[in-house]
Amino acid sequence: MKKKYNLLTLAPFAYSCPSLETSTKIACILFSVQIIMLLLAKAYLSVMQIVVTIIASIVAELIYSFLKKSKINISITNIFQGFLIGMFIPEGYSIVLLFLITVLSLLISSYAFGGFAQSWANPVIVTVIFLYLLGTR
């Protein structure tokens, strides 16, 4: 008797690791504890810097999509990218200057290194290095 196998699946391999979006959501949830600790320590300027860099990351993605004339694709990774930039920079930068430098450095790194998702250089680290080199406190 011949057996018929009509269904071909990747079942053991399809769910071996979570997607990028799921991993980013988990990381955001875990890093939210740091925000709570900053609020409890009354480090409001640090929280404000994180919020500004998150907004700057979203604005940079909007500008990048507009300049490339592509569909606007804002995801949780943009928010997490801005959150990491805000976490890595020291307290004391001007809010307006921080916003402008973050947007410009994210745009420069995306054009120089091939987009936000395809970049071989981490845009977060490029932005933090850019901020440290400018030293605009």
PDB file of C-alpha atoms in Angstrom:
ATOM      1  CA  MET A   1       0.000   0.000   0.000  1.00  0.00           C
ATOM      2  CA  LYS A   2       1.361   3.419  -0.999  1.00  0.00           C
ATOM      3  CA  LYS A   3       1.149   6.331   1.432  1.00  0.00           C
ATOM      4  CA  LYS A   4       0.220   9.741   0.140  1.00  0.00           C
ATOM      5  CA  TYR A   5       1.849  12.773   1.728  1.00  0.00           C
ATOM      6  CA  ASN A   6       0.058  15.870   0.523  1.00  0.00           C
ATOM      7  CA  LEU A   7       1.034  18.285   3.246  1.00  0.00           C
ATOM      8  CA  LEU A   8       4.553  19.714   3.434  1.00  0.00           C
ATOM      9  CA  THR A   9       5.214  21.998   6.403  1.00  0.00           C
ATOM     10  CA  LEU A  10       8.100  23.578   8.213  1.00  0.00           C
ATOM     11  CA  ALA A  11       6.465  22.865  11.551  1.00  0.00           C
ATOM     12  CA  PRO A  12       9.492  22.012  13.671  1.00  0.00           C
ATOM     13  CA  PHE A  13      11.488  24.959  12.288  1.00  0.00           C
ATOM     14  CA  ALA A  14       8.877  27.654  11.732  1.00  0.00           C
ATOM     15  CA  TYR A  15       8.535  28.606  15.380  1.00  0.00           C
ATOM     16  CA  SER A  16      12.072  28.036  16.618  1.00  0.00           C
ATOM     17  CA  CYS A  17      12.639  31.725  17.374  1.00  0.00           C
ATOM     18  CA  PRO A  18      10.291  34.697  17.751  1.00  0.00           C
ATOM     19  CA  SER A  19       9.976  37.285  15.017  1.00  0.00           C
ATOM     20  CA  LEU A  20      11.800  40.598  15.140  1.00  0.00           C
ATOM     21  CA  GLU A  21       8.622  42.424  16.098  1.00  0.00           C
ATOM     22  CA  THR A  22       7.898  39.990  18.930  1.00  0.00           C
ATOM     23  CA  SER A  23      11.479  40.238  20.201  1.00  0.00           C
ATOM     24  CA  THR A  24      11.273  44.031  20.091  1.00  0.00           C
ATOM     25  CA  LYS A  25       7.977  44.022  22.005  1.00  0.00           C
ATOM     26  CA  ILE A  26       9.497  41.796  24.686  1.00  0.00           C
ATOM     27  CA  ALA A  27      12.542  44.059  24.945  1.00  0.00           C
ATOM     28  CA  CYS A  28      10.300  47.155  25.220  1.00  0.00           C
ATOM     29  CA  ILE A  29       8.351  45.551  28.036  1.00  0.00           C
ATOM     30  CA  LEU A  30      11.536  44.600  29.862  1.00  0.00           C
ATOM     31  CA  PHE A  31      13.109  48.044  29.368  1.00  0.00           C
ATOM     32  CA  SER A  32       9.951  49.756  30.622  1.00  0.00           C
ATOM     33  CA  VAL A  33      11.127  48.832  34.114  1.00  0.00           C
ATOM     34  CA  GLN A  34      14.033  51.243  33.553  1.00  0.00           C
ATOM     35  CA  ILE A  35      11.569  54.037  32.748  1.00  0.00           C
ATOM     36  CA  ILE A  36       9.668  53.304  35.941  1.00  0.00           C
ATOM     37  CA  MET A  37      12.926  53.438  37.907  1.00  0.00           C
ATOM     38  CA  LEU A  38      13.831  56.773  36.303  1.00  0.00           C
ATOM     39  CA  LEU A  39      10.429  58.163  37.236  1.00  0.00           C
ATOM     40  CA  LEU A  40      10.774  56.907  40.812  1.00  0.00           C
ATOM     41  CA  ALA A  41      14.234  58.497  41.034  1.00  0.00           C
ATOM     42  CA  LYS A  42      12.701  61.759  39.747  1.00  0.00           C
ATOM     43  CA  ALA A  43      15.087  61.858  36.770  1.00  0.00           C
ATOM     44  CA  TYR A  44      12.566  63.686  34.631  1.00  0.00           C
ATOM     45  CA  LEU A  45      15.163  65.136  32.250  1.00  0.00           C
ATOM     46  CA  SER A  46      16.337  61.622  31.362  1.00  0.00           C
ATOM     47  CA  VAL A  47      12.760  60.517  30.715  1.00  0.00           C
ATOM     48  CA  MET A  48      12.215  63.619  28.588  1.00  0.00           C
ATOM     49  CA  GLN A  49      15.347  62.824  26.577  1.00  0.00           C
ATOM     50  CA  ILE A  50      14.088  59.296  25.944  1.00  0.00           C
ATOM     51  CA  VAL A  51      10.695  60.615  24.800  1.00  0.00           C
ATOM     52  CA  VAL A  52      12.376  63.157  22.499  1.00  0.00           C
ATOM     53  CA  THR A  53      14.624  60.525  20.917  1.00  0.00           C
ATOM     54  CA  ILE A  54      11.633  58.226  20.366  1.00  0.00           C
ATOM     55  CA  ILE A  55       9.792  61.049  18.603  1.00  0.00           C
ATOM     56  CA  ALA A  56      12.943  61.899  16.622  1.00  0.00           C
ATOM     57  CA  SER A  57      13.292  58.289  15.502  1.00  0.00           C
ATOM     58  CA  ILE A  58       9.706  58.260  14.250  1.00  0.00           C
ATOM     59  CA  VAL A  59      10.171  61.608  12.488  1.00  0.00           C
ATOM     60  CA  ALA A  60      13.374  60.331  10.848  1.00  0.00           C
ATOM     61  CA  GLU A  61      11.495  57.291   9.543  1.00  0.00           C
ATOM     62  CA  LEU A  62       8.717  59.554   8.191  1.00  0.00           C
ATOM     63  CA  ILE A  63      11.246  61.811   6.438  1.00  0.00           C
ATOM     64  CA  TYR A  64      13.131  58.807   5.074  1.00  0.00           C
ATOM     65  CA  SER A  65       9.899  57.306   3.690  1.00  0.00           C
ATOM     66  CA  PHE A  66       8.899  60.655   2.190  1.00  0.00           C
ATOM     67  CA  LEU A  67      12.281  61.192   0.508  1.00  0.00           C
ATOM     68  CA  LYS A  68      12.304  57.673  -0.933  1.00  0.00           C
ATOM     69  CA  LYS A  69       8.642  58.072  -1.971  1.00  0.00           C
ATOM     70  CA  SER A  70       7.779  54.779  -0.347  1.00  0.00           C
ATOM     71  CA  LYS A  71       5.000  53.617   1.929  1.00  0.00           C
ATOM     72  CA  ILE A  72       5.212  54.944   5.473  1.00  0.00           C
ATOM     73  CA  ASN A  73       6.114  52.047   7.710  1.00  0.00           C
ATOM     74  CA  ILE A  74       6.362  52.983  11.368  1.00  0.00           C
ATOM     75  CA  SER A  75       6.836  49.961  13.559  1.00  0.00           C
ATOM     76  CA  ILE A  76       7.756  49.107  17.113  1.00  0.00           C
ATOM     77  CA  THR A  77      11.399  48.886  16.019  1.00  0.00           C
ATOM     78  CA  ASN A  78      11.447  52.653  15.384  1.00  0.00           C
ATOM     79  CA  ILE A  79      10.170  53.250  18.893  1.00  0.00           C
ATOM     80  CA  PHE A  80      12.715  50.841  20.348  1.00  0.00           C
ATOM     81  CA  GLN A  81      15.478  52.465  18.317  1.00  0.00           C
ATOM     82  CA  GLY A  82      14.611  55.882  19.766  1.00  0.00           C
ATOM     83  CA  PHE A  83      14.367  54.373  23.235  1.00  0.00           C
ATOM     84  CA  LEU A  84      17.869  52.908  22.984  1.00  0.00           C
ATOM     85  CA  ILE A  85      19.317  56.190  21.748  1.00  0.00           C
ATOM     86  CA  GLY A  86      17.759  57.961  24.717  1.00  0.00           C
ATOM     87  CA  MET A  87      19.153  55.351  27.100  1.00  0.00           C
ATOM     88  CA  PHE A  88      22.710  55.558  25.773  1.00  0.00           C
ATOM     89  CA  ILE A  89      23.180  59.326  25.829  1.00  0.00           C
ATOM     90  CA  PRO A  90      24.124  61.122  29.034  1.00  0.00           C
ATOM     91  CA  GLU A  91      21.807  63.599  30.683  1.00  0.00           C
ATOM     92  CA  GLY A  92      22.352  67.244  29.910  1.00  0.00           C
ATOM     93  CA  TYR A  93      21.787  67.686  26.179  1.00  0.00           C
ATOM     94  CA  SER A  94      19.411  70.417  25.067  1.00  0.00           C
ATOM     95  CA  ILE A  95      16.052  68.907  24.090  1.00  0.00           C
ATOM     96  CA  VAL A  96      15.747  70.789  20.776  1.00  0.00           C
ATOM     97  CA  LEU A  97      19.350  70.114  19.825  1.00  0.00           C
ATOM     98  CA  LEU A  98      18.988  66.471  20.805  1.00  0.00           C
ATOM     99  CA  PHE A  99      15.928  66.148  18.570  1.00  0.00           C
ATOM    100  CA  LEU A 100      17.636  67.738  15.570  1.00  0.00           C
ATOM    101  CA  ILE A 101      20.891  65.828  15.934  1.00  0.00           C
ATOM    102  CA  THR A 102      19.049  62.530  16.386  1.00  0.00           C
ATOM    103  CA  VAL A 103      16.916  63.051  13.276  1.00  0.00           C
ATOM    104  CA  LEU A 104      19.886  64.154  11.179  1.00  0.00           C
ATOM    105  CA  SER A 105      22.194  61.381  12.322  1.00  0.00           C
ATOM    106  CA  LEU A 106      19.525  58.713  11.767  1.00  0.00           C
ATOM    107  CA  LEU A 107      18.902  60.053   8.265  1.00  0.00           C
ATOM    108  CA  ILE A 108      22.624  60.247   7.497  1.00  0.00           C
ATOM    109  CA  SER A 109      23.227  56.743   8.796  1.00  0.00           C
ATOM    110  CA  SER A 110      20.264  55.388   6.841  1.00  0.00           C
ATOM    111  CA  TYR A 111      21.479  56.930   3.581  1.00  0.00           C
ATOM    112  CA  ALA A 112      25.156  56.146   4.155  1.00  0.00           C
ATOM    113  CA  PHE A 113      24.700  52.571   5.355  1.00  0.00           C
ATOM    114  CA  GLY A 114      21.608  51.447   3.427  1.00  0.00           C
ATOM    115  CA  GLY A 115      18.362  52.112   5.242  1.00  0.00           C
ATOM    116  CA  PHE A 116      17.154  51.428   8.739  1.00  0.00           C
ATOM    117  CA  ALA A 117      16.552  47.702   8.456  1.00  0.00           C
ATOM    118  CA  GLN A 118      19.255  46.881   5.909  1.00  0.00           C
ATOM    119  CA  SER A 119      22.012  48.841   7.601  1.00  0.00           C
ATOM    120  CA  TRP A 120      25.274  47.045   8.343  1.00  0.00           C
ATOM    121  CA  ALA A 121      26.068  49.755  10.897  1.00  0.00           C
ATOM    122  CA  ASN A 122      23.751  49.984  13.886  1.00  0.00           C
ATOM    123  CA  PRO A 123      21.876  53.333  13.565  1.00  0.00           C
ATOM    124  CA  VAL A 124      21.602  53.620  17.359  1.00  0.00           C
ATOM    125  CA  ILE A 125      25.349  53.396  17.855  1.00  0.00           C
ATOM    126  CA  VAL A 126      26.008  55.732  14.904  1.00  0.00           C
ATOM    127  CA  THR A 127      23.697  58.315  16.495  1.00  0.00           C
ATOM    128  CA  VAL A 128      25.276  57.959  19.939  1.00  0.00           C
ATOM    129  CA  ILE A 129      28.779  58.299  18.464  1.00  0.00           C
ATOM    130  CA  PHE A 130      27.593  61.327  16.505  1.00  0.00           C
ATOM    131  CA  LEU A 131      26.284  62.922  19.715  1.00  0.00           C
ATOM    132  CA  TYR A 132      29.473  62.176  21.617  1.00  0.00           C
ATOM    133  CA  LEU A 133      31.677  63.562  18.834  1.00  0.00           C
ATOM    134  CA  LEU A 134      29.683  66.776  18.642  1.00  0.00           C
ATOM    135  CA  GLY A 135      29.836  67.178  22.408  1.00  0.00           C
ATOM    136  CA  THR A 136      27.014  69.717  22.389  1.00  0.00           C
ATOM    137  CA  ARG A 137      26.057  69.872  26.006  1.00  0.00           C
TER     138      ARG A 137
END
